[in-house]
Short mmCIF file of C-alpha atoms in Angstrom, two decimals:
data_model
loop_
_atom_site.label_atom_id
_atom_site.label_comp_id
_atom_site.label_asym_id
_atom_site.label_seq_id
_atom_site.Cartn_x
_atom_site.Cartn_y
_atom_site.Cartn_z
CA MET A 1 -43.01 13.67 22.88
CA LYS A 2 -40.76 11.19 24.72
CA ALA A 3 -40.63 8.97 21.63
CA GLN A 4 -39.45 11.94 19.57
CA ARG A 5 -36.66 12.72 22.05
CA VAL A 6 -35.54 9.10 22.12
CA SER A 7 -35.54 8.99 18.30
CA LEU A 8 -33.53 12.20 18.10
CA TRP A 9 -31.11 10.93 20.74
CA LEU A 10 -30.63 7.64 18.84
CA LEU A 11 -30.10 9.52 15.57
CA GLY A 12 -27.58 11.84 17.21
CA THR A 13 -25.73 8.92 18.77
CA MET A 14 -25.56 7.06 15.45
CA LEU A 15 -24.27 10.15 13.63
CA SER A 16 -21.67 10.67 16.34
CA LEU A 17 -20.49 7.06 16.12
CA CYS A 18 -20.33 7.14 12.32
CA SER A 19 -18.39 10.38 12.45
CA ALA A 20 -15.93 8.92 14.97
CA HIS A 21 -15.48 5.83 12.79
CA ALA A 22 -14.81 7.98 9.69
CA ARG A 23 -12.27 10.08 11.63
CA GLY A 24 -10.60 6.86 12.81
CA LEU A 25 -10.15 5.69 9.22
CA ARG A 26 -8.80 9.08 8.17
CA ARG A 27 -6.20 9.04 10.92
CA CYS A 28 -4.61 5.96 9.41
CA LEU A 29 -3.94 7.56 6.10
CA ILE A 30 -0.35 8.41 5.28
CA SER A 31 0.62 12.06 5.44
CA MET A 32 3.71 11.91 3.29
CA ASP A 33 4.68 13.73 0.14
CA MET A 34 4.73 10.90 -2.36
CA SER A 35 6.25 13.07 -5.09
CA HIS A 36 9.79 12.45 -3.78
CA VAL A 37 9.27 8.68 -3.86
CA GLU A 38 7.69 8.90 -7.32
CA GLU A 39 10.56 11.05 -8.63
CA THR A 40 13.13 8.65 -7.19
CA PHE A 41 11.40 5.76 -8.92
CA GLN A 42 11.17 7.66 -12.22
CA ASP A 43 14.97 8.11 -12.09
CA ILE A 44 15.48 4.33 -12.17
CA LYS A 45 12.31 3.08 -13.88
CA ARG A 46 13.80 2.67 -17.35
CA ALA A 47 16.85 0.77 -16.04
CA ILE A 48 14.72 -1.56 -13.89
CA GLN A 49 12.11 -2.24 -16.57
CA ALA A 50 14.83 -2.95 -19.15
CA LYS A 51 15.83 -5.97 -17.03
CA ASP A 52 12.25 -7.31 -17.02
CA THR A 53 12.11 -10.37 -19.29
CA PHE A 54 8.40 -11.08 -18.66
CA GLN A 55 6.66 -8.11 -20.30
CA ASN A 56 3.31 -9.90 -20.55
CA VAL A 57 3.14 -10.83 -16.84
CA THR A 58 2.07 -8.58 -13.98
CA ILE A 59 2.43 -8.97 -10.22
CA LEU A 60 0.12 -6.21 -9.05
CA SER A 61 -2.53 -6.88 -11.71
CA THR A 62 -3.89 -3.36 -11.34
CA SER A 63 -7.23 -3.73 -13.04
CA GLU A 64 -8.17 -6.78 -11.01
CA THR A 65 -6.66 -6.40 -7.56
CA LEU A 66 -5.93 -2.83 -6.52
CA HIS A 67 -8.92 -1.12 -8.12
CA ARG A 68 -11.36 -3.43 -6.31
CA ILE A 69 -10.10 -2.54 -2.84
CA LYS A 70 -12.87 -1.07 -0.69
CA PRO A 71 -12.11 2.11 1.27
CA SER A 72 -12.39 0.18 4.55
CA ASP A 73 -9.60 -2.15 3.37
CA VAL A 74 -7.17 0.49 2.04
CA CYS A 75 -5.21 0.79 5.29
CA CYS A 76 -4.70 -2.95 5.64
CA VAL A 77 -3.85 -3.57 1.98
CA THR A 78 -1.41 -0.65 1.97
CA LYS A 79 0.29 -1.93 5.12
CA ASN A 80 0.50 -5.45 3.68
CA LEU A 81 1.89 -4.25 0.34
CA LEU A 82 4.49 -2.07 2.03
CA ALA A 83 5.53 -5.09 4.11
CA PHE A 84 5.64 -7.22 0.95
CA TYR A 85 7.96 -4.76 -0.78
CA VAL A 86 10.18 -4.25 2.28
CA ASP A 87 10.37 -7.92 3.32
CA ARG A 88 10.44 -9.58 -0.09
CA VAL A 89 10.97 -7.39 -3.12
CA PHE A 90 13.74 -5.08 -1.89
CA LYS A 91 15.54 -7.99 -0.20
CA ASP A 92 15.21 -10.32 -3.20
CA HIS A 93 16.47 -7.74 -5.70
CA GLN A 94 20.20 -7.84 -6.31
CA GLU A 95 21.40 -4.58 -7.81
CA LEU A 96 24.97 -4.05 -8.96
CA ASP A 97 24.70 -0.39 -9.97
CA PRO A 98 25.41 1.69 -6.83
CA GLN A 99 23.39 4.67 -8.08
CA ILE A 100 20.27 2.55 -8.64
CA LEU A 101 20.90 0.77 -5.34
CA ARG A 102 20.90 4.14 -3.50
CA LYS A 103 17.59 5.11 -5.12
CA ILE A 104 16.02 1.75 -4.24
CA SER A 105 17.30 2.16 -0.69
CA SER A 106 15.70 5.59 -0.49
CA ILE A 107 12.36 4.17 -1.64
CA ALA A 108 12.69 1.30 0.86
CA ASN A 109 13.28 3.79 3.69
CA SER A 110 10.14 5.69 2.71
CA PHE A 111 8.21 2.42 2.69
CA LEU A 112 9.55 1.59 6.15
CA TYR A 113 8.28 4.94 7.44
CA MET A 114 4.82 4.46 5.90
CA ARG A 115 4.68 0.89 7.18
CA LYS A 116 5.49 2.09 10.71
CA VAL A 117 2.68 4.66 10.60
CA LEU A 118 0.16 2.06 9.47
CA GLN A 119 1.44 -0.48 11.99
CA GLN A 120 0.76 2.03 14.76
CA CYS A 121 -2.76 2.49 13.43
CA GLN A 122 -3.28 -1.25 13.41
CA GLU A 123 -2.07 -1.50 17.01
CA GLN A 124 -4.68 1.13 17.92
CA ARG A 125 -7.28 -0.97 16.11
CA LEU A 126 -7.79 1.72 13.49
CA CYS A 127 -6.58 -0.42 10.59
CA PRO A 128 -8.57 -3.66 10.58
CA CYS A 129 -7.71 -6.45 8.16
CA ARG A 130 -10.81 -8.10 6.76
CA GLN A 131 -10.76 -11.28 4.70
CA GLU A 132 -11.15 -9.35 1.42
CA ALA A 133 -7.98 -7.36 2.18
CA THR A 134 -6.08 -10.52 3.03
CA ASN A 135 -7.28 -12.17 -0.19
CA ALA A 136 -6.16 -9.20 -2.29
CA THR A 137 -2.64 -9.29 -0.89
CA ARG A 138 -2.53 -13.09 -1.19
CA ILE A 139 -3.19 -12.76 -4.95
CA ILE A 140 -0.18 -10.46 -5.25
CA HIS A 141 2.01 -12.85 -3.22
CA ASP A 142 0.86 -15.74 -5.43
CA ASN A 143 1.69 -13.77 -8.59
CA TYR A 144 5.15 -13.07 -7.18
CA GLN A 145 5.78 -16.71 -6.29
CA GLN A 146 4.92 -17.88 -9.80
CA LEU A 147 8.14 -16.30 -11.09
CA GLU A 148 11.75 -17.05 -10.26
CA VAL A 149 12.83 -14.85 -7.31
CA ARG A 150 15.11 -12.51 -9.28
CA SER A 151 12.56 -12.04 -12.08
CA ALA A 152 9.75 -11.50 -9.59
CA ALA A 153 11.75 -8.82 -7.75
CA ILE A 154 12.56 -6.99 -10.99
CA LYS A 155 8.94 -7.24 -12.14
CA SER A 156 7.66 -5.89 -8.80
CA LEU A 157 10.18 -3.03 -8.81
CA GLY A 158 9.17 -2.17 -12.34
CA GLU A 159 5.55 -1.96 -11.21
CA LEU A 160 6.30 0.44 -8.36
CA ASP A 161 4.63 3.27 -10.28
CA ILE A 162 1.34 1.36 -10.11
CA LEU A 163 1.63 0.92 -6.35
CA LEU A 164 2.77 4.52 -5.77
CA ALA A 165 -0.13 5.92 -7.80
CA TRP A 166 -2.58 3.72 -5.86
CA ILE A 167 -1.13 4.81 -2.49
CA ASP A 168 -1.18 8.45 -3.58
CA LYS A 169 -4.81 8.17 -4.72
CA ASN A 170 -5.96 6.45 -1.55
CA HIS A 171 -3.90 8.44 0.96
CA GLN A 172 -4.15 11.94 -0.48
CA GLY A 173 -2.47 14.10 2.12
CA THR A 174 -4.79 13.23 4.95
CA PRO A 175 -2.98 13.52 8.28
CA THR A 176 -2.29 10.51 10.44
CA ALA A 177 -3.22 10.23 14.11
#
């Protein structure tokens, strides 16, 4: 009888811990309407992609990098990719058209907000970065560095739809902490 109680207690404790862990991961997901960001990008997509001279090259390499991300690494990879776009891509891109520049600025501000949310999760230890997540983002950085800075920025901006779709898929309206 005592063995049964101990077994039930252990099972209950494990279920409780697993449930708490799952809730912790869910709290780090971004609760933001991505449709505004996607619409803003669609407004400038054609103009940005027209400047892309390397049609056969990809930075995000969707089929290889983003689709292999495990659910436990989504928070970290998202945070790292947002940082990559904010710290590198948006800063490296030199846009002369003020209308396109305003749209890019709007997207950058949305990325800053999402990055802040995920940074807070990481500070609360709810967004761990495992080696696999670090390797995935390193591949994207390496792809970027293989091109000249201006070309790499244009290429990365032109691939924003890939990143936005991946973020939307992996952060579907689940509230943050």
